[in-house]
């Protein structure tokens, strides 16, 4: 009985010089079978680069994403290719830690927002404000509980910050609203409320006072004094991320 | 990633053109927050740190036209660090000249005190610059991604949450979280690279 060489384009990186069936048996003595199959079928670095560029056929893309679900090696490989090493990932975490440290906004703020952020903030598409009830005050964008939304201060993937008038307490406040797409997630809601509680616990002249947390509201919101809100625009935008 | 000084010259060439508003905006979005934090770290109030930032930008604008920055002698951010320190000194000198009741020599000495030019300070500047450059790049690429992709990236890469937790929060697979995170990182990397050599 003869053994043909693996077909051209085989995913197996090693061409067995001995009959393939014997090699497999030898290897399977040292590695669990599932692991063996996984290692043998990992996409190449070139393949992962194509995956990053998004140029692969949908079916191939789906297969590779499925592979990523399970293969910790490929998760690391992909991250490493994307970040061009570890340093960008390290910087990302430092940024995250710095943001956590100043959860109460006690950070020196950049003097101005980048233009594109401001443009984005004012150009909020209507869908983003779909959670607002019709305004009961002229000039307002809409109403959320007892808050009349006056303008969009900042927005991002995680939520939106609105300048609003508090009908109960008769003052202008800034309110942060969790993105409606995340409001259905229990984890996201808890995280949102925790963040508000952490901010409310800090009392400092540089820190805005949290007035209210509405975790029963749909979507959840929290509000703070608006006089410092404009100064905290960048922070708000970052929070809204 | 290389920060070779010569490759930085292009953004600096662009800001020499006084009519290129985009170049100045890009430049200020990247460096102004860095100088502002430098001022705050040196003990200035917000408003004073803001003045310092404006003066540094003014000084850069003048210096750029006089070609005072020489890319062969070091990185731009290293040169900017020197400009920021000199402007801080000038600001304190002006404060020191304000009429004061006592003429207290100790007080004047304290006012004129420069931040110690030790290694720690330039290390701080370097680390802060890298964080600021990262944030600057994220702002520039954010619009290119769907909110779910952006959240997958931000929650894992920046906030350090596990891919599994983020996947269940967003209702997508772990593989999709890694894909989204990596695509955003790749774009940020490219944005930073373009800053260095476009």
Short mmCIF file of C-alpha atoms in Angstrom, two decimals:
data_model
loop_
_atom_site.label_atom_id
_atom_site.label_comp_id
_atom_site.label_asym_id
_atom_site.label_seq_id
_atom_site.Cartn_x
_atom_site.Cartn_y
_atom_site.Cartn_z
CA UNK A 1 0.00 0.00 0.00
CA UNK A 2 1.36 3.39 -0.94
CA UNK A 3 0.64 6.79 0.61
CA UNK A 4 0.07 9.74 -1.66
CA UNK A 5 1.52 13.12 -0.64
CA UNK A 6 -1.08 15.52 0.86
CA UNK A 7 -3.00 17.30 -1.90
CA UNK A 8 -1.65 20.66 -3.03
CA UNK A 9 -3.02 23.51 -0.88
CA UNK A 10 -3.54 21.23 2.11
CA UNK A 11 -3.92 23.08 5.39
CA UNK A 12 -1.44 20.70 7.01
CA UNK A 13 1.89 22.51 7.22
CA UNK A 14 3.93 19.31 7.56
CA UNK A 15 4.32 16.84 4.72
CA UNK A 16 4.72 13.47 6.31
CA UNK A 17 7.68 11.51 4.98
CA UNK A 18 6.35 8.39 6.66
CA UNK A 19 2.85 7.03 6.20
CA UNK A 20 0.49 9.65 7.57
CA UNK A 21 -1.52 7.24 9.66
CA UNK A 22 1.51 6.21 11.71
CA UNK A 23 2.56 9.83 12.31
CA UNK A 24 -0.87 10.69 13.61
CA UNK A 25 -0.85 7.79 15.99
CA UNK A 26 2.55 8.76 17.30
CA UNK A 27 1.49 12.37 17.84
CA UNK A 28 -1.79 11.47 19.46
CA UNK A 29 0.11 9.72 22.23
CA UNK A 30 1.39 13.10 23.43
CA UNK A 31 -1.46 15.47 22.46
CA UNK A 32 -5.21 15.15 22.98
CA UNK A 33 -6.88 14.59 19.66
CA UNK A 34 -8.95 17.81 19.69
CA UNK A 35 -5.85 19.88 20.28
CA UNK A 36 -4.05 18.12 17.47
CA UNK A 37 -6.81 18.88 15.03
CA UNK A 38 -6.96 22.51 16.18
CA UNK A 39 -3.22 23.08 15.81
CA UNK A 40 -3.20 21.45 12.43
CA UNK A 41 -6.03 23.58 11.06
CA UNK A 42 -5.02 27.04 12.36
CA UNK A 43 -5.09 29.63 9.59
CA UNK A 44 -1.77 31.16 8.55
CA UNK A 45 -0.67 34.67 9.50
CA UNK A 46 -1.37 35.79 5.92
CA UNK A 47 -4.90 34.48 6.29
CA UNK A 48 -5.38 36.46 9.52
CA UNK A 49 -4.11 39.60 7.81
CA UNK A 50 -6.77 39.10 5.13
CA UNK A 51 -9.32 38.58 7.89
CA UNK A 52 -8.31 41.94 9.41
CA UNK A 53 -8.69 43.69 6.06
CA UNK A 54 -12.17 42.22 5.69
CA UNK A 55 -11.47 41.06 2.13
CA UNK A 56 -12.36 37.39 2.62
CA UNK A 57 -15.49 35.73 1.27
CA UNK A 58 -18.33 35.78 3.86
CA UNK A 59 -18.19 32.01 4.31
CA UNK A 60 -14.44 32.02 4.97
CA UNK A 61 -14.85 35.01 7.29
CA UNK A 62 -17.46 33.11 9.29
CA UNK A 63 -15.27 30.00 9.52
CA UNK A 64 -12.35 32.03 10.80
CA UNK A 65 -14.50 33.83 13.35
CA UNK A 66 -15.77 30.44 14.51
CA UNK A 67 -12.19 29.22 14.82
CA UNK A 68 -11.39 32.31 16.92
CA UNK A 69 -14.14 31.35 19.36
CA UNK A 70 -12.05 28.46 20.58
CA UNK A 71 -8.41 28.94 19.66
CA UNK A 72 -6.56 31.02 22.25
CA UNK A 73 -3.38 30.85 20.14
CA UNK A 74 -5.09 32.45 17.17
CA UNK A 75 -6.75 35.06 19.42
CA UNK A 76 -3.28 36.12 20.51
CA UNK A 77 -1.89 35.89 16.98
CA UNK A 78 -4.62 38.11 15.56
CA UNK A 79 -4.26 40.73 18.33
CA UNK A 80 -0.53 40.73 17.88
CA UNK A 81 -0.77 41.25 14.11
CA UNK A 82 -3.35 44.01 14.59
CA UNK A 83 -1.49 45.91 17.30
CA UNK A 84 1.90 45.45 15.62
CA UNK A 85 3.34 44.07 18.86
CA UNK A 86 2.35 44.41 22.48
CA UNK A 87 3.07 48.08 23.06
CA UNK A 88 -0.18 49.41 21.57
CA UNK A 89 -2.17 46.99 23.75
CA UNK A 90 -0.18 48.17 26.77
CA UNK A 91 -0.96 51.80 25.97
CA UNK A 92 -4.65 50.93 25.55
CA UNK A 93 -4.74 49.45 29.05
CA UNK A 94 -2.88 52.45 30.51
CA UNK A 95 -5.54 54.69 28.99
CA UNK A 96 -8.20 52.46 30.55
CA UNK A 97 -6.57 52.59 33.95
CA UNK A 98 -6.21 56.37 33.76
CA UNK A 99 -9.91 56.65 32.87
CA UNK A 100 -10.87 54.43 35.81
CA UNK A 101 -8.71 56.50 38.15
CA UNK A 102 -10.59 59.65 37.16
CA UNK A 103 -14.08 58.15 37.06
CA UNK A 104 -15.11 61.26 38.99
CA UNK A 105 -13.78 63.50 36.18
CA UNK A 106 -10.89 64.63 38.36
CA UNK A 107 -8.67 64.66 35.33
CA UNK A 108 -7.00 67.63 33.74
CA UNK A 109 -9.24 68.14 30.75
CA UNK A 110 -8.12 68.94 27.25
CA UNK A 111 -8.97 72.55 26.44
CA UNK A 112 -11.19 71.74 23.51
CA UNK A 113 -12.95 68.91 21.80
CA UNK A 114 -11.63 67.69 18.48
CA UNK A 115 -13.82 69.18 15.76
CA UNK A 116 -15.15 65.87 14.54
CA UNK A 117 -16.47 65.02 17.98
CA UNK A 118 -18.32 68.30 18.17
CA UNK A 119 -19.71 67.82 14.69
CA UNK A 120 -20.81 64.31 15.60
CA UNK A 121 -22.41 65.55 18.77
CA UNK A 122 -24.55 68.12 17.01
CA UNK A 123 -25.38 65.80 14.12
CA UNK A 124 -26.96 63.06 16.24
CA UNK A 125 -29.28 61.15 13.96
CA UNK A 126 -32.91 61.08 15.04
CA UNK A 127 -32.82 57.33 15.78
CA UNK A 128 -30.44 58.02 18.64
CA UNK A 129 -33.06 60.17 20.33
CA UNK A 130 -35.93 57.80 19.62
CA UNK A 131 -36.20 57.02 23.34
CA UNK A 132 -37.34 60.60 24.05
CA UNK A 133 -41.04 61.26 24.54
CA UNK A 134 -42.49 64.33 22.81
CA UNK A 135 -41.31 67.58 24.42
CA UNK A 136 -43.69 69.49 26.64
CA UNK A 137 -41.60 72.65 26.56
CA UNK A 138 -41.00 74.78 23.44
CA UNK A 139 -37.54 74.39 21.91
CA UNK A 140 -36.80 71.10 23.67
CA UNK A 141 -35.74 68.06 21.66
CA UNK A 142 -37.93 65.74 23.70
CA UNK A 143 -38.68 64.55 27.21
CA UNK A 144 -37.23 61.77 29.31
CA UNK A 145 -39.07 61.29 32.62
CA UNK A 146 -39.03 64.80 34.15
CA UNK A 147 -36.09 65.98 32.04
CA UNK A 148 -36.61 68.18 28.97
CA UNK A 149 -33.73 67.43 26.62
CA UNK A 150 -32.33 70.71 25.27
CA UNK A 151 -29.25 69.67 23.31
CA UNK A 152 -26.85 66.80 22.69
CA UNK A 153 -23.56 67.45 24.51
CA UNK A 154 -21.73 64.31 23.50
CA UNK A 155 -22.34 60.88 22.17
CA UNK A 156 -20.62 57.60 21.56
CA UNK A 157 -21.15 53.90 21.29
CA UNK A 158 -22.09 53.47 24.95
CA UNK A 159 -24.49 56.30 25.38
CA UNK A 160 -25.36 59.89 24.92
CA UNK A 161 -24.99 62.99 27.10
CA UNK A 162 -27.79 65.54 26.93
CA UNK A 163 -28.17 69.04 28.30
CA UNK A 164 -31.60 69.05 29.90
CA UNK A 165 -33.96 71.00 32.12
CA UNK A 166 -35.08 69.25 35.28
CA UNK A 167 -38.82 70.01 35.58
CA UNK A 168 -38.93 68.95 39.24
CA UNK A 169 -35.97 70.93 40.56
CA UNK A 170 -36.07 73.72 37.95
CA UNK A 171 -32.46 73.68 36.97
CA UNK A 172 -30.36 72.84 33.95
CA UNK A 173 -28.56 69.54 34.26
CA UNK A 174 -26.54 67.25 32.08
CA UNK A 175 -27.90 63.73 31.80
CA UNK A 176 -26.11 60.65 30.65
CA UNK A 177 -28.29 58.06 29.00
CA UNK A 178 -27.17 54.50 28.39
CA UNK A 179 -27.35 53.55 24.72
CA UNK A 180 -30.78 51.93 24.11
CA UNK A 181 -29.04 49.01 22.37
CA UNK A 182 -27.21 48.25 25.63
CA UNK A 183 -30.07 49.06 27.97
CA UNK A 184 -31.48 45.55 27.55
CA UNK A 185 -28.27 44.00 28.89
CA UNK A 186 -28.25 43.40 32.64
CA UNK A 187 -24.46 43.61 32.79
CA UNK A 188 -24.38 46.92 30.95
CA UNK A 189 -27.10 48.37 33.20
CA UNK A 190 -25.34 47.31 36.39
CA UNK A 191 -22.06 48.69 35.11
CA UNK A 192 -23.75 51.98 34.21
CA UNK A 193 -25.30 52.36 37.66
CA UNK A 194 -22.03 51.40 39.38
CA UNK A 195 -20.21 54.06 37.40
CA UNK A 196 -22.75 56.67 38.51
CA UNK A 197 -22.50 55.57 42.14
CA UNK A 198 -18.71 55.78 41.99
CA UNK A 199 -18.90 59.28 40.53
CA UNK A 200 -21.49 60.37 43.09
CA UNK A 201 -19.27 59.22 45.94
CA UNK A 202 -16.55 61.70 45.02
CA UNK A 203 -16.89 65.23 46.40
CA UNK A 204 -14.40 67.68 44.99
CA UNK A 205 -14.51 71.08 43.29
CA UNK A 206 -13.32 69.52 40.05
CA UNK A 207 -15.93 66.81 40.20
CA UNK A 208 -19.46 67.33 39.04
CA UNK A 209 -22.19 66.44 41.50
CA UNK A 210 -24.38 63.54 40.50
CA UNK A 211 -28.01 64.48 41.20
CA UNK A 212 -29.87 61.42 40.24
CA UNK A 213 -29.56 57.90 38.95
CA UNK A 214 -32.59 56.40 37.25
CA UNK A 215 -31.83 52.76 36.82
CA UNK A 216 -35.51 51.87 36.42
CA UNK A 217 -35.84 54.28 33.53
CA UNK A 218 -35.75 52.93 30.02
CA UNK A 219 -32.95 53.55 29.13
CA UNK A 220 -31.07 54.20 32.42
CA UNK A 221 -29.85 57.75 32.99
CA UNK A 222 -27.86 59.81 35.40
CA UNK A 223 -27.74 63.54 35.73
CA UNK A 224 -25.40 66.20 37.05
CA UNK A 225 -25.01 69.95 37.41
CA UNK A 226 -24.76 71.48 33.96
CA UNK A 227 -22.62 74.51 34.84
CA UNK A 228 -19.60 72.24 34.94
CA UNK A 229 -20.94 70.03 32.21
CA UNK A 230 -19.54 72.08 29.36
CA UNK A 231 -16.12 72.01 31.01
CA UNK A 232 -16.48 68.27 31.25
CA UNK A 233 -17.54 67.90 27.64
CA UNK A 234 -14.57 65.79 26.75
CA UNK A 235 -15.01 63.60 29.76
CA UNK A 236 -18.68 63.22 28.99
CA UNK A 237 -17.88 62.24 25.46
CA UNK A 238 -15.37 59.76 26.72
CA UNK A 239 -17.86 58.41 29.24
CA UNK A 240 -20.39 58.15 26.49
CA UNK A 241 -17.99 55.86 24.66
CA UNK B 1 6.97 50.91 16.07
CA UNK B 2 9.62 53.45 15.19
CA UNK B 3 9.42 57.06 16.28
CA UNK B 4 12.37 58.04 14.13
CA UNK B 5 12.49 61.80 14.13
CA UNK B 6 12.89 62.25 10.39
CA UNK B 7 9.61 60.54 9.62
CA UNK B 8 7.67 63.02 11.74
CA UNK B 9 8.54 65.99 9.54
CA UNK B 10 5.47 65.78 7.32
CA UNK B 11 2.79 66.94 9.80
CA UNK B 12 5.26 69.68 10.70
CA UNK B 13 5.59 70.60 7.03
CA UNK B 14 1.83 70.83 6.83
CA UNK B 15 1.54 73.18 9.81
CA UNK B 16 4.07 75.52 8.23
CA UNK B 17 1.34 76.31 5.76
CA UNK B 18 -0.67 78.89 7.70
CA UNK B 19 -3.69 78.31 5.45
CA UNK B 20 -3.87 74.58 6.19
CA UNK B 21 -6.51 74.68 8.93
CA UNK B 22 -6.83 70.90 9.03
CA UNK B 23 -3.13 70.52 9.81
CA UNK B 24 -3.41 72.90 12.75
CA UNK B 25 -6.54 71.22 14.01
CA UNK B 26 -4.90 67.77 13.83
CA UNK B 27 -1.84 69.17 15.48
CA UNK B 28 -3.70 70.91 18.30
CA UNK B 29 -5.99 67.93 18.93
CA UNK B 30 -2.92 65.80 19.47
CA UNK B 31 -0.56 68.10 21.37
CA UNK B 32 -2.72 70.66 23.21
CA UNK B 33 -4.12 68.15 25.75
CA UNK B 34 -0.58 66.97 26.43
CA UNK B 35 0.64 70.50 27.21
CA UNK B 36 -2.49 71.16 29.27
CA UNK B 37 -1.78 68.12 31.43
CA UNK B 38 1.86 69.15 31.70
CA UNK B 39 0.73 72.51 33.08
CA UNK B 40 -1.67 70.91 35.53
CA UNK B 41 1.04 68.53 36.67
CA UNK B 42 3.31 71.52 37.29
CA UNK B 43 0.66 72.83 39.69
CA UNK B 44 -1.18 75.34 37.48
CA UNK B 45 -4.92 75.94 37.75
CA UNK B 46 -7.03 74.88 34.75
CA UNK B 47 -7.22 78.41 33.35
CA UNK B 48 -3.47 79.00 33.73
CA UNK B 49 -2.70 75.67 32.13
CA UNK B 50 -4.97 76.74 29.27
CA UNK B 51 -2.97 79.99 28.89
CA UNK B 52 0.23 77.99 28.92
CA UNK B 53 -1.15 75.75 26.18
CA UNK B 54 -2.07 78.73 24.00
CA UNK B 55 1.40 80.23 24.49
CA UNK B 56 3.10 76.97 23.60
CA UNK B 57 1.00 76.64 20.44
CA UNK B 58 1.83 80.26 19.59
CA UNK B 59 5.52 79.58 20.16
CA UNK B 60 5.35 76.47 17.99
CA UNK B 61 3.64 78.41 15.23
CA UNK B 62 6.41 81.03 15.26
CA UNK B 63 9.22 78.53 15.65
CA UNK B 64 7.90 76.32 12.85
CA UNK B 65 8.15 79.21 10.38
CA UNK B 66 11.65 80.03 11.54
CA UNK B 67 12.60 76.33 11.17
CA UNK B 68 13.79 76.24 14.76
CA UNK B 69 12.88 72.61 15.07
CA UNK B 70 15.53 70.41 13.48
CA UNK B 71 14.29 66.85 12.91
CA UNK B 72 17.85 65.54 12.73
CA UNK B 73 18.42 66.57 16.37
CA UNK B 74 15.62 64.55 17.95
CA UNK B 75 11.91 63.86 18.06
CA UNK B 76 9.34 66.62 17.73
CA UNK B 77 7.73 65.78 21.05
CA UNK B 78 11.14 66.06 22.71
CA UNK B 79 11.54 69.51 21.21
CA UNK B 80 7.99 70.44 22.24
CA UNK B 81 8.78 69.37 25.79
CA UNK B 82 11.55 71.97 25.83
CA UNK B 83 9.19 74.65 24.47
CA UNK B 84 6.59 73.79 27.14
CA UNK B 85 9.19 74.02 29.90
CA UNK B 86 10.45 77.40 28.68
CA UNK B 87 6.90 78.77 28.44
CA UNK B 88 6.15 77.52 31.94
CA UNK B 89 9.25 79.33 33.18
CA UNK B 90 8.13 82.55 31.46
CA UNK B 91 4.66 82.27 32.93
CA UNK B 92 6.07 81.89 36.44
CA UNK B 93 8.47 84.74 35.86
CA UNK B 94 5.56 87.02 34.93
CA UNK B 95 3.70 85.93 38.05
CA UNK B 96 6.82 86.64 40.08
CA UNK B 97 6.95 90.23 38.80
CA UNK B 98 3.44 91.05 40.01
CA UNK B 99 3.68 93.58 42.86
CA UNK B 100 3.59 91.71 46.12
CA UNK B 101 3.31 93.19 49.59
CA UNK B 102 6.17 91.49 51.30
CA UNK B 103 8.78 91.13 48.59
CA UNK B 104 9.33 87.82 50.28
CA UNK B 105 12.39 86.32 48.62
CA UNK B 106 11.41 82.78 49.49
CA UNK B 107 8.03 83.22 47.85
CA UNK B 108 9.64 84.56 44.67
CA UNK B 109 12.08 81.70 44.64
CA UNK B 110 9.24 79.25 44.92
CA UNK B 111 7.33 80.94 42.13
CA UNK B 112 10.34 80.82 39.84
CA UNK B 113 11.09 77.26 40.62
CA UNK B 114 11.16 75.06 37.55
CA UNK B 115 9.99 71.51 37.62
CA UNK B 116 13.08 69.43 38.25
CA UNK B 117 14.52 68.39 34.89
CA UNK B 118 15.00 64.84 36.04
CA UNK B 119 14.51 61.67 34.07
CA UNK B 120 11.16 61.08 35.75
CA UNK B 121 9.70 64.17 34.09
CA UNK B 122 10.66 63.28 30.55
CA UNK B 123 9.52 59.71 31.18
CA UNK B 124 6.17 61.13 32.29
CA UNK B 125 5.99 63.26 29.13
CA UNK B 126 6.80 60.26 26.93
CA UNK B 127 4.22 58.00 28.59
CA UNK B 128 1.59 60.74 28.54
CA UNK B 129 2.30 61.42 24.87
CA UNK B 130 1.72 57.78 23.98
CA UNK B 131 -1.60 57.73 25.81
CA UNK B 132 -2.66 61.00 24.21
CA UNK B 133 -1.62 59.79 20.74
CA UNK B 134 -3.71 56.65 21.29
CA UNK B 135 -6.79 58.68 22.28
CA UNK B 136 -6.23 61.04 19.35
CA UNK B 137 -6.08 58.09 16.95
CA UNK B 138 -9.21 56.47 18.46
CA UNK B 139 -11.18 59.68 17.87
CA UNK B 140 -10.07 59.70 14.25
CA UNK B 141 -11.10 56.12 13.47
CA UNK B 142 -14.22 55.79 15.64
CA UNK B 143 -16.60 56.86 12.87
CA UNK B 144 -15.41 54.01 10.64
CA UNK B 145 -16.90 51.32 12.90
CA UNK B 146 -20.34 50.10 13.92
CA UNK B 147 -21.21 50.81 17.58
CA UNK B 148 -21.06 47.10 18.52
CA UNK B 149 -17.56 46.74 17.02
CA UNK B 150 -16.46 49.86 18.81
CA UNK B 151 -17.81 48.65 22.13
CA UNK B 152 -16.13 45.26 21.66
CA UNK B 153 -12.83 47.04 21.15
CA UNK B 154 -13.20 49.62 23.93
CA UNK B 155 -14.44 47.23 26.62
CA UNK B 156 -11.74 44.61 25.98
CA UNK B 157 -8.65 46.54 24.84
CA UNK B 158 -9.10 49.71 26.92
CA UNK B 159 -11.18 48.62 29.90
CA UNK B 160 -9.59 45.19 30.13
CA UNK B 161 -12.83 43.21 30.34
CA UNK B 162 -12.75 39.59 29.21
CA UNK B 163 -13.80 38.75 25.67
CA UNK B 164 -16.34 36.26 27.02
CA UNK B 165 -18.03 38.86 29.27
CA UNK B 166 -18.15 41.43 26.46
CA UNK B 167 -19.46 38.83 24.00
CA UNK B 168 -22.39 38.01 26.28
CA UNK B 169 -23.04 41.70 27.00
CA UNK B 170 -23.19 42.56 23.30
CA UNK B 171 -24.85 39.32 22.23
CA UNK B 172 -22.11 38.36 19.77
CA UNK B 173 -19.58 35.50 19.69
CA UNK B 174 -16.13 35.57 21.29
CA UNK B 175 -14.61 35.24 17.82
CA UNK B 176 -16.58 38.31 16.68
CA UNK B 177 -15.27 40.26 19.72
CA UNK B 178 -11.67 39.39 18.83
CA UNK B 179 -12.28 40.23 15.18
CA UNK B 180 -13.77 43.63 16.01
CA UNK B 181 -11.14 44.46 18.63
CA UNK B 182 -8.33 43.57 16.24
CA UNK B 183 -9.78 45.50 13.31
CA UNK B 184 -10.04 48.67 15.41
CA UNK B 185 -6.51 48.18 16.78
CA UNK B 186 -5.24 47.70 13.24
CA UNK B 187 -6.83 51.00 12.13
CA UNK B 188 -5.42 52.82 15.17
CA UNK B 189 -1.98 51.42 14.39
CA UNK B 190 -2.29 52.68 10.81
CA UNK B 191 -3.46 56.10 11.99
CA UNK B 192 -0.44 56.41 14.26
CA UNK B 193 1.85 55.25 11.46
CA UNK B 194 0.33 57.83 9.13
CA UNK B 195 0.98 60.53 11.70
CA UNK B 196 4.65 59.63 11.55
CA UNK B 197 5.17 59.53 7.84
CA UNK B 198 2.43 61.08 5.75
#
